[in-house]
Amino acid sequence: DTGVSQDPRHKITKRGQNVTFRCDPISEHNRLYWYRQTLGQGPEFLTYFQNEAQLEKSRLLSDRFSAERPKGSFSTLEIQRTEQGDSAMYLCASSLVAPTGVDEKLFFGSGTQLSVL
Amino acid sequence: QKEVEQNSGPLSVPEGAIASLNCTYSDRGSQSFFWYRQYSGKSPELIMFIYSNGDKEDGRFTAQLNKASQYVSLLIRDSQPSDSATYLCAVSGYSTLTFGKGTMLLVSP
């Protein structure tokens, strides 16, 4: 396993279009996170899953954003009716929840750079 | 709102010098602290983590934690031009990490 994989690496879309990004976590990891990063800022938390359960989604930026992890493996992040302000790097990360507690070390994928024209 | 504060820099040091990067955080309940390195156009890479007060060393990197002062630092000894990057401080919260904006480090040959 080579780490967290994200697809596509780059996405250019027109305002108003829908986009979907995919993330494949490290295979033995059971937590998956989505973050967004804009220029000059640190990553901003959006949502996370433990296995297939979405445990936190209140930080999704608007109801245009949604995420799924239907079988507890890969995840998708969808943005509907994109706006120019959605232009950013979308980062996926994964971690391992051990029986003794959460291993909070997050490992990031390469990210998807979204440009909304 | 949990906050993590870092000086945005840039911090400029000559090759071979010690670079000192600092971070403060607002949530006294935070238990875990991380340093990520991010090269321009790339994703963050975990380089250090620390859970207890004191120092933790790994090669040229030393992380320092003072929970009473809510302060975390990263020292990079014998800085190399390849260390030029943005260094992100991250602090644990409820099942997530909160990141600072990062400090840009420039190491000149």
mmCIF file of C-alpha atoms in Angstrom:
data_model
loop_
_atom_site.group_PDB
_atom_site.id
_atom_site.type_symbol
_atom_site.label_atom_id
_atom_site.label_comp_id
_atom_site.label_asym_id
_atom_site.label_seq_id
_atom_site.Cartn_x
_atom_site.Cartn_y
_atom_site.Cartn_z
ATOM 1 C CA ASP A 1 0.000 0.000 0.000
ATOM 2 C CA THR A 2 1.482 3.325 -1.035
ATOM 3 C CA GLY A 3 -0.568 5.655 1.122
ATOM 4 C CA VAL A 4 -3.681 7.763 0.723
ATOM 5 C CA SER A 5 -4.749 8.126 -2.891
ATOM 6 C CA GLN A 6 -6.877 10.958 -4.260
ATOM 7 C CA ASP A 7 -8.406 11.391 -7.670
ATOM 8 C CA PRO A 8 -8.360 13.578 -9.679
ATOM 9 C CA ARG A 9 -5.246 15.628 -8.887
ATOM 10 C CA HIS A 10 -6.668 18.664 -10.624
ATOM 11 C CA LYS A 11 -10.205 19.651 -11.549
ATOM 12 C CA ILE A 12 -11.258 22.706 -13.515
ATOM 13 C CA THR A 13 -14.962 23.365 -13.692
ATOM 14 C CA LYS A 14 -17.376 26.117 -14.515
ATOM 15 C CA ARG A 15 -19.435 27.842 -11.886
ATOM 16 C CA GLY A 16 -22.687 26.001 -11.255
ATOM 17 C CA GLN A 17 -21.385 22.555 -12.177
ATOM 18 C CA ASN A 18 -21.223 19.622 -9.761
ATOM 19 C CA VAL A 19 -17.904 17.957 -8.953
ATOM 20 C CA THR A 20 -17.007 14.749 -7.140
ATOM 21 C CA PHE A 21 -13.660 13.763 -5.677
ATOM 22 C CA ARG A 22 -12.547 10.312 -4.603
ATOM 23 C CA CYS A 23 -10.253 9.243 -1.762
ATOM 24 C CA ASP A 24 -8.803 5.796 -1.050
ATOM 25 C CA PRO A 25 -7.313 5.650 2.461
ATOM 26 C CA ILE A 26 -4.439 3.540 3.721
ATOM 27 C CA SER A 27 -5.907 0.051 3.723
ATOM 28 C CA GLU A 28 -5.614 -0.726 7.448
ATOM 29 C CA HIS A 29 -6.886 2.699 8.516
ATOM 30 C CA ASN A 30 -10.515 2.954 9.599
ATOM 31 C CA ARG A 31 -10.874 6.724 9.907
ATOM 32 C CA LEU A 32 -11.066 9.006 6.902
ATOM 33 C CA TYR A 33 -11.061 12.795 6.967
ATOM 34 C CA TRP A 34 -11.747 15.557 4.481
ATOM 35 C CA TYR A 35 -10.044 18.937 4.801
ATOM 36 C CA ARG A 36 -9.963 22.016 2.614
ATOM 37 C CA GLN A 37 -6.955 24.278 2.231
ATOM 38 C CA THR A 38 -6.795 27.692 0.597
ATOM 39 C CA LEU A 39 -3.650 29.655 -0.190
ATOM 40 C CA GLY A 40 -1.856 30.892 2.905
ATOM 41 C CA GLN A 41 -4.119 28.981 5.287
ATOM 42 C CA GLY A 42 -3.802 25.737 7.167
ATOM 43 C CA PRO A 43 -6.068 22.787 6.373
ATOM 44 C CA GLU A 44 -9.659 23.362 7.490
ATOM 45 C CA PHE A 45 -11.608 20.342 8.766
ATOM 46 C CA LEU A 46 -14.774 19.434 6.865
ATOM 47 C CA THR A 47 -15.940 15.975 7.934
ATOM 48 C CA TYR A 48 -14.784 12.526 8.959
ATOM 49 C CA PHE A 49 -15.863 8.883 8.899
ATOM 50 C CA GLN A 50 -15.133 5.952 11.131
ATOM 51 C CA ASN A 51 -15.645 2.929 8.929
ATOM 52 C CA GLU A 52 -18.842 3.793 7.027
ATOM 53 C CA ALA A 53 -20.321 6.073 9.708
ATOM 54 C CA GLN A 54 -20.038 9.824 9.201
ATOM 55 C CA LEU A 55 -19.406 11.002 12.767
ATOM 56 C CA GLU A 56 -19.062 14.722 12.176
ATOM 57 C CA LYS A 57 -20.514 16.745 9.343
ATOM 58 C CA SER A 58 -21.526 20.017 10.947
ATOM 59 C CA ARG A 59 -18.332 21.617 9.674
ATOM 60 C CA LEU A 60 -19.176 21.046 6.025
ATOM 61 C CA LEU A 61 -19.170 24.496 4.519
ATOM 62 C CA SER A 62 -22.719 24.491 3.209
ATOM 63 C CA ASP A 63 -25.489 22.112 2.182
ATOM 64 C CA ARG A 64 -23.872 22.043 -1.268
ATOM 65 C CA PHE A 65 -21.142 19.851 0.234
ATOM 66 C CA SER A 66 -21.716 16.180 0.966
ATOM 67 C CA ALA A 67 -19.527 13.171 1.594
ATOM 68 C CA GLU A 68 -20.068 9.432 1.534
ATOM 69 C CA ARG A 69 -18.158 6.306 2.472
ATOM 70 C CA PRO A 70 -20.657 3.603 1.571
ATOM 71 C CA LYS A 71 -18.646 0.474 2.336
ATOM 72 C CA GLY A 72 -16.148 1.840 4.798
ATOM 73 C CA SER A 73 -13.394 1.861 2.210
ATOM 74 C CA PHE A 74 -13.105 4.710 -0.281
ATOM 75 C CA SER A 75 -14.916 8.015 0.162
ATOM 76 C CA THR A 76 -16.317 10.648 -2.154
ATOM 77 C CA LEU A 77 -16.762 14.364 -1.582
ATOM 78 C CA GLU A 78 -19.316 16.108 -3.783
ATOM 79 C CA ILE A 79 -19.790 19.819 -4.266
ATOM 80 C CA GLN A 80 -22.997 20.815 -5.999
ATOM 81 C CA ARG A 81 -23.516 24.091 -7.875
ATOM 82 C CA THR A 82 -19.890 25.106 -7.490
ATOM 83 C CA GLU A 83 -18.976 28.707 -6.776
ATOM 84 C CA GLN A 84 -15.711 30.535 -7.373
ATOM 85 C CA GLY A 85 -15.151 30.580 -3.596
ATOM 86 C CA ASP A 86 -14.983 26.789 -3.646
ATOM 87 C CA SER A 87 -11.629 26.969 -5.425
ATOM 88 C CA ALA A 88 -9.165 25.313 -3.070
ATOM 89 C CA MET A 89 -7.125 22.188 -2.412
ATOM 90 C CA TYR A 90 -9.310 19.387 -1.043
ATOM 91 C CA LEU A 91 -7.287 17.043 1.130
ATOM 92 C CA CYS A 92 -8.158 13.576 2.312
ATOM 93 C CA ALA A 93 -6.402 11.961 5.268
ATOM 94 C CA SER A 94 -6.700 8.689 7.129
ATOM 95 C CA SER A 95 -5.796 7.357 10.560
ATOM 96 C CA LEU A 96 -6.113 4.207 12.629
ATOM 97 C CA VAL A 97 -8.415 3.876 15.626
ATOM 98 C CA ALA A 98 -6.804 1.316 17.892
ATOM 99 C CA PRO A 99 -8.621 -0.510 20.712
ATOM 100 C CA THR A 100 -6.607 1.520 23.205
ATOM 101 C CA GLY A 101 -7.728 4.812 21.711
ATOM 102 C CA VAL A 102 -7.423 7.031 18.718
ATOM 103 C CA ASP A 103 -4.148 7.273 16.905
ATOM 104 C CA GLU A 104 -4.510 10.864 15.809
ATOM 105 C CA LYS A 105 -1.619 10.852 13.388
ATOM 106 C CA LEU A 106 -3.205 11.802 10.102
ATOM 107 C CA PHE A 107 -1.654 10.841 6.796
ATOM 108 C CA PHE A 108 -2.673 12.981 3.864
ATOM 109 C CA GLY A 109 -3.176 12.211 0.219
ATOM 110 C CA SER A 110 -1.816 14.422 -2.525
ATOM 111 C CA GLY A 111 -5.015 16.443 -2.652
ATOM 112 C CA THR A 112 -7.360 17.553 -5.404
ATOM 113 C CA GLN A 113 -6.847 21.115 -6.611
ATOM 114 C CA LEU A 114 -10.210 22.558 -7.641
ATOM 115 C CA SER A 115 -10.464 25.641 -9.820
ATOM 116 C CA VAL A 116 -13.929 27.087 -10.427
ATOM 117 C CA LEU A 117 -14.081 29.474 -13.369
ATOM 118 C CA GLN B 1 -13.517 28.044 18.751
ATOM 119 C CA LYS B 2 -10.240 26.216 19.129
ATOM 120 C CA GLU B 3 -7.341 28.257 17.791
ATOM 121 C CA VAL B 4 -3.797 27.461 16.822
ATOM 122 C CA GLU B 5 -1.538 30.442 16.245
ATOM 123 C CA GLN B 6 1.690 30.537 14.285
ATOM 124 C CA ASN B 7 3.816 33.363 12.956
ATOM 125 C CA SER B 8 3.367 33.257 9.178
ATOM 126 C CA GLY B 9 6.994 34.270 8.544
ATOM 127 C CA PRO B 10 8.936 33.906 6.450
ATOM 128 C CA LEU B 11 11.624 32.798 8.850
ATOM 129 C CA SER B 12 14.950 33.061 7.077
ATOM 130 C CA VAL B 13 18.003 31.177 8.349
ATOM 131 C CA PRO B 14 21.369 30.375 6.760
ATOM 132 C CA GLU B 15 22.308 26.816 5.944
ATOM 133 C CA GLY B 16 23.639 24.999 9.006
ATOM 134 C CA ALA B 17 21.800 27.195 11.509
ATOM 135 C CA ILE B 18 19.069 26.187 13.948
ATOM 136 C CA ALA B 19 15.545 27.099 12.892
ATOM 137 C CA SER B 20 13.014 27.630 15.690
ATOM 138 C CA LEU B 21 9.314 27.481 14.895
ATOM 139 C CA ASN B 22 6.668 28.302 17.462
ATOM 140 C CA CYS B 23 3.000 27.612 17.999
ATOM 141 C CA THR B 24 0.439 28.495 20.668
ATOM 142 C CA TYR B 25 -2.975 26.918 21.151
ATOM 143 C CA SER B 26 -6.130 27.900 22.984
ATOM 144 C CA ASP B 27 -7.685 24.594 24.097
ATOM 145 C CA ARG B 28 -6.204 23.481 27.429
ATOM 146 C CA GLY B 29 -7.767 20.059 26.934
ATOM 147 C CA SER B 30 -5.644 19.255 23.893
ATOM 148 C CA GLN B 31 -3.558 16.153 24.395
ATOM 149 C CA SER B 32 -1.659 15.574 21.163
ATOM 150 C CA PHE B 33 0.484 17.894 19.101
ATOM 151 C CA PHE B 34 1.869 17.487 15.617
ATOM 152 C CA TRP B 35 4.186 19.192 13.175
ATOM 153 C CA TYR B 36 3.612 18.817 9.459
ATOM 154 C CA ARG B 37 5.873 19.989 6.657
ATOM 155 C CA GLN B 38 4.285 21.210 3.438
ATOM 156 C CA TYR B 39 6.224 21.980 0.304
ATOM 157 C CA SER B 40 4.663 24.422 -2.139
ATOM 158 C CA GLY B 41 1.889 22.753 -4.110
ATOM 159 C CA LYS B 42 2.142 19.526 -2.101
ATOM 160 C CA SER B 43 0.136 18.027 0.736
ATOM 161 C CA PRO B 44 1.166 18.102 4.424
ATOM 162 C CA GLU B 45 3.639 15.458 5.590
ATOM 163 C CA LEU B 46 3.832 14.417 9.250
ATOM 164 C CA ILE B 47 7.331 14.969 10.657
ATOM 165 C CA MET B 48 6.932 15.047 14.451
ATOM 166 C CA PHE B 49 4.386 14.370 17.176
ATOM 167 C CA ILE B 50 4.534 14.908 20.928
ATOM 168 C CA TYR B 51 2.124 14.012 23.711
ATOM 169 C CA SER B 52 3.983 14.847 26.939
ATOM 170 C CA ASN B 53 5.615 17.949 28.357
ATOM 171 C CA GLY B 54 9.279 18.263 27.519
ATOM 172 C CA ASP B 55 11.399 17.527 24.480
ATOM 173 C CA LYS B 56 11.230 14.821 21.861
ATOM 174 C CA GLU B 57 14.086 14.385 19.415
ATOM 175 C CA ASP B 58 14.107 12.638 16.039
ATOM 176 C CA GLY B 59 17.215 13.158 13.962
ATOM 177 C CA ARG B 60 17.658 16.869 13.262
ATOM 178 C CA PHE B 61 14.179 17.656 14.622
ATOM 179 C CA THR B 62 13.226 18.392 18.236
ATOM 180 C CA ALA B 63 9.652 19.051 19.322
ATOM 181 C CA GLN B 64 9.088 20.851 22.612
ATOM 182 C CA LEU B 65 5.828 20.995 24.537
ATOM 183 C CA ASN B 66 4.794 23.152 27.487
ATOM 184 C CA LYS B 67 1.156 22.494 28.322
ATOM 185 C CA ALA B 68 1.086 25.032 31.148
ATOM 186 C CA SER B 69 2.029 27.778 28.686
ATOM 187 C CA GLN B 70 0.040 26.163 25.844
ATOM 188 C CA TYR B 71 3.111 26.332 23.681
ATOM 189 C CA VAL B 72 4.659 23.952 21.173
ATOM 190 C CA SER B 73 7.856 24.466 19.240
ATOM 191 C CA LEU B 74 9.910 22.723 16.590
ATOM 192 C CA LEU B 75 13.667 23.065 16.350
ATOM 193 C CA ILE B 76 15.489 22.080 13.182
ATOM 194 C CA ARG B 77 19.231 21.682 13.640
ATOM 195 C CA ASP B 78 21.757 21.985 10.816
ATOM 196 C CA SER B 79 19.098 23.485 8.537
ATOM 197 C CA GLN B 80 19.360 22.564 4.877
ATOM 198 C CA PRO B 81 17.943 24.320 1.795
ATOM 199 C CA SER B 82 15.721 21.256 1.369
ATOM 200 C CA ASP B 83 14.061 22.187 4.695
ATOM 201 C CA SER B 84 12.589 25.269 3.016
ATOM 202 C CA ALA B 85 8.854 24.719 3.316
ATOM 203 C CA THR B 86 5.809 25.740 5.343
ATOM 204 C CA TYR B 87 5.590 24.101 8.754
ATOM 205 C CA LEU B 88 2.104 23.501 10.104
ATOM 206 C CA CYS B 89 1.361 23.039 13.792
ATOM 207 C CA ALA B 90 -1.665 20.838 14.519
ATOM 208 C CA VAL B 91 -3.430 20.231 17.824
ATOM 209 C CA SER B 92 -5.871 17.460 18.689
ATOM 210 C CA GLY B 93 -9.471 18.220 19.416
ATOM 211 C CA TYR B 94 -12.543 16.011 19.508
ATOM 212 C CA SER B 95 -11.492 13.390 16.970
ATOM 213 C CA THR B 96 -9.981 15.946 14.621
ATOM 214 C CA LEU B 97 -6.877 18.058 14.274
ATOM 215 C CA THR B 98 -6.948 21.849 14.203
ATOM 216 C CA PHE B 99 -4.172 23.378 12.151
ATOM 217 C CA GLY B 100 -2.413 26.704 12.347
ATOM 218 C CA LYS B 101 -1.805 28.752 9.228
ATOM 219 C CA GLY B 102 1.795 27.624 9.080
ATOM 220 C CA THR B 103 5.200 29.286 9.199
ATOM 221 C CA MET B 104 7.224 29.549 6.010
ATOM 222 C CA LEU B 105 10.874 28.640 6.521
ATOM 223 C CA LEU B 106 13.533 29.731 4.027
ATOM 224 C CA VAL B 107 17.017 28.237 4.356
ATOM 225 C CA SER B 108 19.598 30.032 2.265
ATOM 226 C CA PRO B 109 22.755 28.257 1.007
#
